[in-house]
PDB file of C-alpha atoms in Angstrom:
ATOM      1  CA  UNK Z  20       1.320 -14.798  -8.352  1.00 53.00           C
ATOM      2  CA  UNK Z  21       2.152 -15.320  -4.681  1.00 72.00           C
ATOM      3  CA  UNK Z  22       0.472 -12.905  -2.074  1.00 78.00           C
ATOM      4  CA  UNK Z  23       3.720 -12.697   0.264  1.00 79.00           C
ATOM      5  CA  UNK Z  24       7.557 -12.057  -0.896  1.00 79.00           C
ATOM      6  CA  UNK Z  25      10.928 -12.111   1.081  1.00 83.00           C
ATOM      7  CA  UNK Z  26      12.008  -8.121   0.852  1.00 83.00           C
ATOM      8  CA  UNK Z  27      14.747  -7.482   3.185  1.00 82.00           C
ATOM      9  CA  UNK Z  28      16.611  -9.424   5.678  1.00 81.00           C
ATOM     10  CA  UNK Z  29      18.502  -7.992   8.585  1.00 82.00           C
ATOM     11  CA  UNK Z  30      20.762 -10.228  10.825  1.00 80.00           C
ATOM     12  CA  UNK Z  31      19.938 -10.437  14.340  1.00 79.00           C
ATOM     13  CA  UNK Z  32      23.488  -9.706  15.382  1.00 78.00           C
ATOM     14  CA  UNK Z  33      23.051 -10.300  18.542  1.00 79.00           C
ATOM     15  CA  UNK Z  34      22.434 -14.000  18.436  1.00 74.00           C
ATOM     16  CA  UNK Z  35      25.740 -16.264  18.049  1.00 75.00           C
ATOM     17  CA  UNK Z  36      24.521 -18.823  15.497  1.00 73.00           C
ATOM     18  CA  UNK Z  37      26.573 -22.296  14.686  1.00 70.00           C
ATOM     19  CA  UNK Z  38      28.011 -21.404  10.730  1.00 68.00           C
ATOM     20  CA  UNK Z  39      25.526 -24.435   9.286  1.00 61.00           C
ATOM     21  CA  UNK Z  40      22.366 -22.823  10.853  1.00 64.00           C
ATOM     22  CA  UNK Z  41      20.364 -20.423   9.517  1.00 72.00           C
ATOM     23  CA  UNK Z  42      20.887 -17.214  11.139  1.00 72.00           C
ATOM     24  CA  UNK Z  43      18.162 -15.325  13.026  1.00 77.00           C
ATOM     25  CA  UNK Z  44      16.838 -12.105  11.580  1.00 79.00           C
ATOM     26  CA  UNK Z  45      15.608  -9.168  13.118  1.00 77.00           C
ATOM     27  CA  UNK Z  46      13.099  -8.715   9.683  1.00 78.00           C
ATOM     28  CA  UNK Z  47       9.931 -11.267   9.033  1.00 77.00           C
ATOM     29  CA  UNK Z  48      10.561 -13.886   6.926  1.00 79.00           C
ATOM     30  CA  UNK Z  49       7.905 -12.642   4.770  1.00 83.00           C
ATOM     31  CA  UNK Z  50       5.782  -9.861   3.977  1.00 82.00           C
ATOM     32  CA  UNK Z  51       2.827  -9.079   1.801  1.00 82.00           C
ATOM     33  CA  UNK Z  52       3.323  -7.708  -1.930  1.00 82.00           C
ATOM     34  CA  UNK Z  53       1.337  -4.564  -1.621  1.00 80.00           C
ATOM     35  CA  UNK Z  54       3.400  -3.832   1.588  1.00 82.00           C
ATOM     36  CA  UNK Z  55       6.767  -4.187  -0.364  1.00 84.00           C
ATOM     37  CA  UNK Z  56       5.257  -1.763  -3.313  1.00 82.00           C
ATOM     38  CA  UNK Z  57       4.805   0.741  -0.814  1.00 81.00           C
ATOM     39  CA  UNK Z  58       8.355   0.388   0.653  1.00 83.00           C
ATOM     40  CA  UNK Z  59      10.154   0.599  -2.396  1.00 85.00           C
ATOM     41  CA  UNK Z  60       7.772   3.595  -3.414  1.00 81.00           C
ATOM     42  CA  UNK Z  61       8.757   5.464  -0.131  1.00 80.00           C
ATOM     43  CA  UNK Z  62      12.545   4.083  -0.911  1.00 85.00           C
ATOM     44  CA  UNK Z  63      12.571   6.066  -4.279  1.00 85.00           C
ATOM     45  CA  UNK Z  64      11.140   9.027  -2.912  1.00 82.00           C
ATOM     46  CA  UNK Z  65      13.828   8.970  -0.731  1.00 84.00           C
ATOM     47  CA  UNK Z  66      16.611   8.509  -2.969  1.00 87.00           C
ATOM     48  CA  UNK Z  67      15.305  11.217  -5.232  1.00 87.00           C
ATOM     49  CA  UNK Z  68      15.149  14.124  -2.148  1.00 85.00           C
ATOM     50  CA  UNK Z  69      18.284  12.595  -1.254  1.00 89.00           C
ATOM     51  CA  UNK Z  70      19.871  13.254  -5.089  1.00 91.00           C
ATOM     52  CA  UNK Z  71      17.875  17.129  -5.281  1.00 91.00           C
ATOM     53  CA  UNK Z  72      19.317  17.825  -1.707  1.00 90.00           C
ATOM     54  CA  UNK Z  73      16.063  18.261  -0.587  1.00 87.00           C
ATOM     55  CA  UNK Z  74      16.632  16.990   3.263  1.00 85.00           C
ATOM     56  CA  UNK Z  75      13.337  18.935   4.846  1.00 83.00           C
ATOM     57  CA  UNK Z  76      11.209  16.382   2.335  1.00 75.00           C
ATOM     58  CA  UNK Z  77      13.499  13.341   3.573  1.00 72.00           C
ATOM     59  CA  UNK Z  78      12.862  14.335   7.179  1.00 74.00           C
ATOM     60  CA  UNK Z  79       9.118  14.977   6.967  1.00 69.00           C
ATOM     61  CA  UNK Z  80       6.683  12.948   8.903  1.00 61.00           C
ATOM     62  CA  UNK Z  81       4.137  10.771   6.775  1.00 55.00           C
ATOM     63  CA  UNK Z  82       0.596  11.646   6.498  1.00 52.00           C
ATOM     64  CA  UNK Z  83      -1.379   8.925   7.580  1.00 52.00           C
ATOM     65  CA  UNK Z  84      -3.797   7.587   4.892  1.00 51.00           C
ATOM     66  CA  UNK Z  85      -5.958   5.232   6.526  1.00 58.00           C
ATOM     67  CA  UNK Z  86      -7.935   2.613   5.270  1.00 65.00           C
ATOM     68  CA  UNK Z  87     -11.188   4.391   5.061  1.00 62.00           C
ATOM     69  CA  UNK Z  88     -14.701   4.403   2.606  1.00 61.00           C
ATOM     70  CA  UNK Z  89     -14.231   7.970   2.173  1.00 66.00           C
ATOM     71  CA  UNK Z  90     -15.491   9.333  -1.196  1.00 64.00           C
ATOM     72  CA  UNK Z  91     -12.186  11.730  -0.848  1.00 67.00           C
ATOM     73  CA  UNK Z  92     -10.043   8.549  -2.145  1.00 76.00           C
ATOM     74  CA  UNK Z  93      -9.596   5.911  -3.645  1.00 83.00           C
ATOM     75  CA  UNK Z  94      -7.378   2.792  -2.083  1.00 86.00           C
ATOM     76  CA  UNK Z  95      -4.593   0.796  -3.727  1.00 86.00           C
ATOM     77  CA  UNK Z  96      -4.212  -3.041  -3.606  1.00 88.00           C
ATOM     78  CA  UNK Z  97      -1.540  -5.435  -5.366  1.00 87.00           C
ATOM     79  CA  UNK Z  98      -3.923  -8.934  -6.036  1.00 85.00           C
ATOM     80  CA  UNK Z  99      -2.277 -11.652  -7.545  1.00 84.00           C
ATOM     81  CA  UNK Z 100       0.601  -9.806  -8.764  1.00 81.00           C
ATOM     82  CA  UNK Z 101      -2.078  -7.125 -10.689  1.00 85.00           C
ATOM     83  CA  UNK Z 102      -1.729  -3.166  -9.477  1.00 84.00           C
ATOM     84  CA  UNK Z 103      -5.706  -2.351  -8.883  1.00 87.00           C
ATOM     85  CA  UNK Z 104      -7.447   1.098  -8.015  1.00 88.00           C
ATOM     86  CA  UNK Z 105     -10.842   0.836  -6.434  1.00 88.00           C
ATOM     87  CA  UNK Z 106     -13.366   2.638  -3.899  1.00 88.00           C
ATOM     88  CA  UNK Z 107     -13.397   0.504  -0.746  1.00 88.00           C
ATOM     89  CA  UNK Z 108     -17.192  -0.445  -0.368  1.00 89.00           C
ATOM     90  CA  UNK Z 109     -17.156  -2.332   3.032  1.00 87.00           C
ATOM     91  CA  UNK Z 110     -14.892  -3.917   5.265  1.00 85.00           C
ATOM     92  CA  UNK Z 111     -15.863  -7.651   6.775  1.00 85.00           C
ATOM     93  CA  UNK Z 112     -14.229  -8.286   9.744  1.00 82.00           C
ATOM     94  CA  UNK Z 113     -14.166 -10.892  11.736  1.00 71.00           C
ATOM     95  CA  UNK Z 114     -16.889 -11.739  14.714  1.00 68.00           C
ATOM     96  CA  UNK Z 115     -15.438 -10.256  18.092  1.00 66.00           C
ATOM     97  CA  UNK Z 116     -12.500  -7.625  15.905  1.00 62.00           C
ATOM     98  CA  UNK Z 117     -14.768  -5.559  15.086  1.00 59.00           C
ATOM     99  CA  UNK Z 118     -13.285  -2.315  17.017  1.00 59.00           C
ATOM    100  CA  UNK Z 119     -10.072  -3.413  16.887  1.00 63.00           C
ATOM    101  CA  UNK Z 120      -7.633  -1.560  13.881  1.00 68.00           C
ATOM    102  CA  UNK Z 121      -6.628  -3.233  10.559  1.00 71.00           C
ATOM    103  CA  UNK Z 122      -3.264  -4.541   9.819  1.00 72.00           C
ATOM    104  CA  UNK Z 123      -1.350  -5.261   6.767  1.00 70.00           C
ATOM    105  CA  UNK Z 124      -0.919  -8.834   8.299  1.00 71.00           C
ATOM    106  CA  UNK Z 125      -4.744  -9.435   8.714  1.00 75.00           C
ATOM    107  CA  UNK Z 126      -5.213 -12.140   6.492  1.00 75.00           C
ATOM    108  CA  UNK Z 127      -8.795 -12.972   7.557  1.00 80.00           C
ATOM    109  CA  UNK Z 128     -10.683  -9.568   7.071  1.00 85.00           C
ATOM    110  CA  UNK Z 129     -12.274  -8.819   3.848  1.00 88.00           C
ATOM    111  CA  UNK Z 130     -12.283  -5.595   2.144  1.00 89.00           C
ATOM    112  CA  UNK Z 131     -14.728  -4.839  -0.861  1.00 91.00           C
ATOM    113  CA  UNK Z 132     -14.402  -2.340  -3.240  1.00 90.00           C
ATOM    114  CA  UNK Z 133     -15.408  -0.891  -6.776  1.00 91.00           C
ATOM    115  CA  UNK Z 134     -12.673  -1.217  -9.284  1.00 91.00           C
ATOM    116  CA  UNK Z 135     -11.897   1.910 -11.239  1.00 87.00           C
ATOM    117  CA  UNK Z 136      -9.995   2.449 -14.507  1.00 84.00           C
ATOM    118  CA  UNK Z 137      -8.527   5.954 -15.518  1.00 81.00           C
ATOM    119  CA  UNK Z 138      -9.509   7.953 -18.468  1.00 82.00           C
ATOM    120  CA  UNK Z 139      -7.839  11.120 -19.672  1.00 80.00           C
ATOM    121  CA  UNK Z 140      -9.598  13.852 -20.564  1.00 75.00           C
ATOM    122  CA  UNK Z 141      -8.236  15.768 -24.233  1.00 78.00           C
ATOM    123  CA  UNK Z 142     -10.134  18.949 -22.882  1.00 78.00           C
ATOM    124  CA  UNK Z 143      -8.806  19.635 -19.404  1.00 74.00           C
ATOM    125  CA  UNK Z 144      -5.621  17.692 -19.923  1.00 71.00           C
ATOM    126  CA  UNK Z 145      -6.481  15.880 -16.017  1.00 75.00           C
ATOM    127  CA  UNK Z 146      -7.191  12.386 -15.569  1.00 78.00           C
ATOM    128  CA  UNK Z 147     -10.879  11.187 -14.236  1.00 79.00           C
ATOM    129  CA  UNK Z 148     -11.382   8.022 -12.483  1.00 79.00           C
ATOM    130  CA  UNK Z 149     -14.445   5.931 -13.923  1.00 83.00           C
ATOM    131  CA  UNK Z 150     -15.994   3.620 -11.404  1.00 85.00           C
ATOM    132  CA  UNK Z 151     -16.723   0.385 -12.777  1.00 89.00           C
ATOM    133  CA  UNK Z 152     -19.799  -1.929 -12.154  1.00 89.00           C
ATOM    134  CA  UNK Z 153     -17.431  -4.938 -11.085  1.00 87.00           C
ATOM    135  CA  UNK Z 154     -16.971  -5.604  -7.220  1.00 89.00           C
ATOM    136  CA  UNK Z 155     -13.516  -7.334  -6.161  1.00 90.00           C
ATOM    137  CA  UNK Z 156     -12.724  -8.640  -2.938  1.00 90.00           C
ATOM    138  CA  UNK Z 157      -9.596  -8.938  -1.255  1.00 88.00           C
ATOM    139  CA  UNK Z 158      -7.436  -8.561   2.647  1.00 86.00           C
ATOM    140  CA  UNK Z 159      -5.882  -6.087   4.444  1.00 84.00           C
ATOM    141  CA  UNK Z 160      -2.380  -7.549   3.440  1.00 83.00           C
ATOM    142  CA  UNK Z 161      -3.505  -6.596   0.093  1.00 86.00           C
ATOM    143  CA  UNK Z 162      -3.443  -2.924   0.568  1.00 85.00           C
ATOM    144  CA  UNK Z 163      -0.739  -0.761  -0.372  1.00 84.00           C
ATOM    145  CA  UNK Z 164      -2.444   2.764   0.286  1.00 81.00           C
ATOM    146  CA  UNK Z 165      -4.522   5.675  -0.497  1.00 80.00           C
ATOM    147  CA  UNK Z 166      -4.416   7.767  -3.570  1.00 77.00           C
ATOM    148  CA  UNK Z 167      -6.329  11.391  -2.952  1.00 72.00           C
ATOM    149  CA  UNK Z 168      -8.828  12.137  -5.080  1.00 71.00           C
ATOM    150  CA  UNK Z 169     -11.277  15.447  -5.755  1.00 66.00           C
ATOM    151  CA  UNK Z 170     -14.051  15.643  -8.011  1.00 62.00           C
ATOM    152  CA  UNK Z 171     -12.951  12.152  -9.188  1.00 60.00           C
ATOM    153  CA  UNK Z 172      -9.828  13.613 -10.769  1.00 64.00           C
ATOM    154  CA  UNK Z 173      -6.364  12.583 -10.301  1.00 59.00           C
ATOM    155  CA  UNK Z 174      -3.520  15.241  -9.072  1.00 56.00           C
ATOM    156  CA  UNK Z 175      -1.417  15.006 -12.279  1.00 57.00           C
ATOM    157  CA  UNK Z 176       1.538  12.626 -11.843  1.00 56.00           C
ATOM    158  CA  UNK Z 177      -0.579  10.240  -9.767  1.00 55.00           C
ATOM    159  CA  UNK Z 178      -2.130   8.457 -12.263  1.00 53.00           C
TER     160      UNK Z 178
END
């Protein structure tokens, strides 16, 4: 599965472009999966305040959820077209970028995390997030975001 997918293309319309050429966009050409799963994510949230009139939720700033080894969350990637959950462990960078921020670009960082697999629990009705022993590696442009976590259980209807 590829790593990188067209999503949207916007005309640069202010560019006059001969009708055989390709015309200039004001979008990149590409950009990663896990990127796009977060778009459309943030898309249908949208549409759905949009439907229940709900225009303070359309209007509300994001939270930032940043990349981060805290034991509060957990951090969602897209890897070869497969959806994973997993604790980030450690992030490589590389020699010389090591203060500077990640981006969903990076292509050359490494992140390292713990793969986790849900399990619901008949008692309490929540859902508990089992670490597993099995370390995956992948980049920056892999991430789609972070999914809040206490007491290794899942708010219901995030899981």
């Amino acid at each position: 599965a590829q790593e990188w997918m067209e999503f949207i293309w916007v005309d640069d319309p202010r560019r006059e472009v001969p009708e055989a050429a390709k015309r200039p966009g004001m979008t990149p050409n590409s950009i990663p999966v896990a990127l796009a799963a977060l778009y459309v994510a943030e898309l249908r949230l949208a549409f759905r305040a949009i439907q229940e009139v709900k225009w303070d939720d359309l209007w509300r700033p994001f939270a930032k959820t940043p990349l981060t080894t805290s034991s509060t969350s957990l951090q969602i990637f897209v890897k070869h077209g497969e959806l994973l959950l997993g604790k980030l462990e450690k992030v490589v960078r590389l020699p010389g970028a090591q203060n500077q921020e990640l981006h969903r670009r990076d292509q050359s960082s490494e992140l390292q995390f713990r793969k986790c697999i849900f399990s619901k629990d008949p008692r309490s009705d929540s859902t508990k997030c089992i670490m597993t022993e099995k370390t995956l590696c992948c980049k920056p442009c892999n991430w789609v975001c972070a999914l809040p976590i206490w007491n290794r259980t899942v708010k219901a209807g995030d899981a």
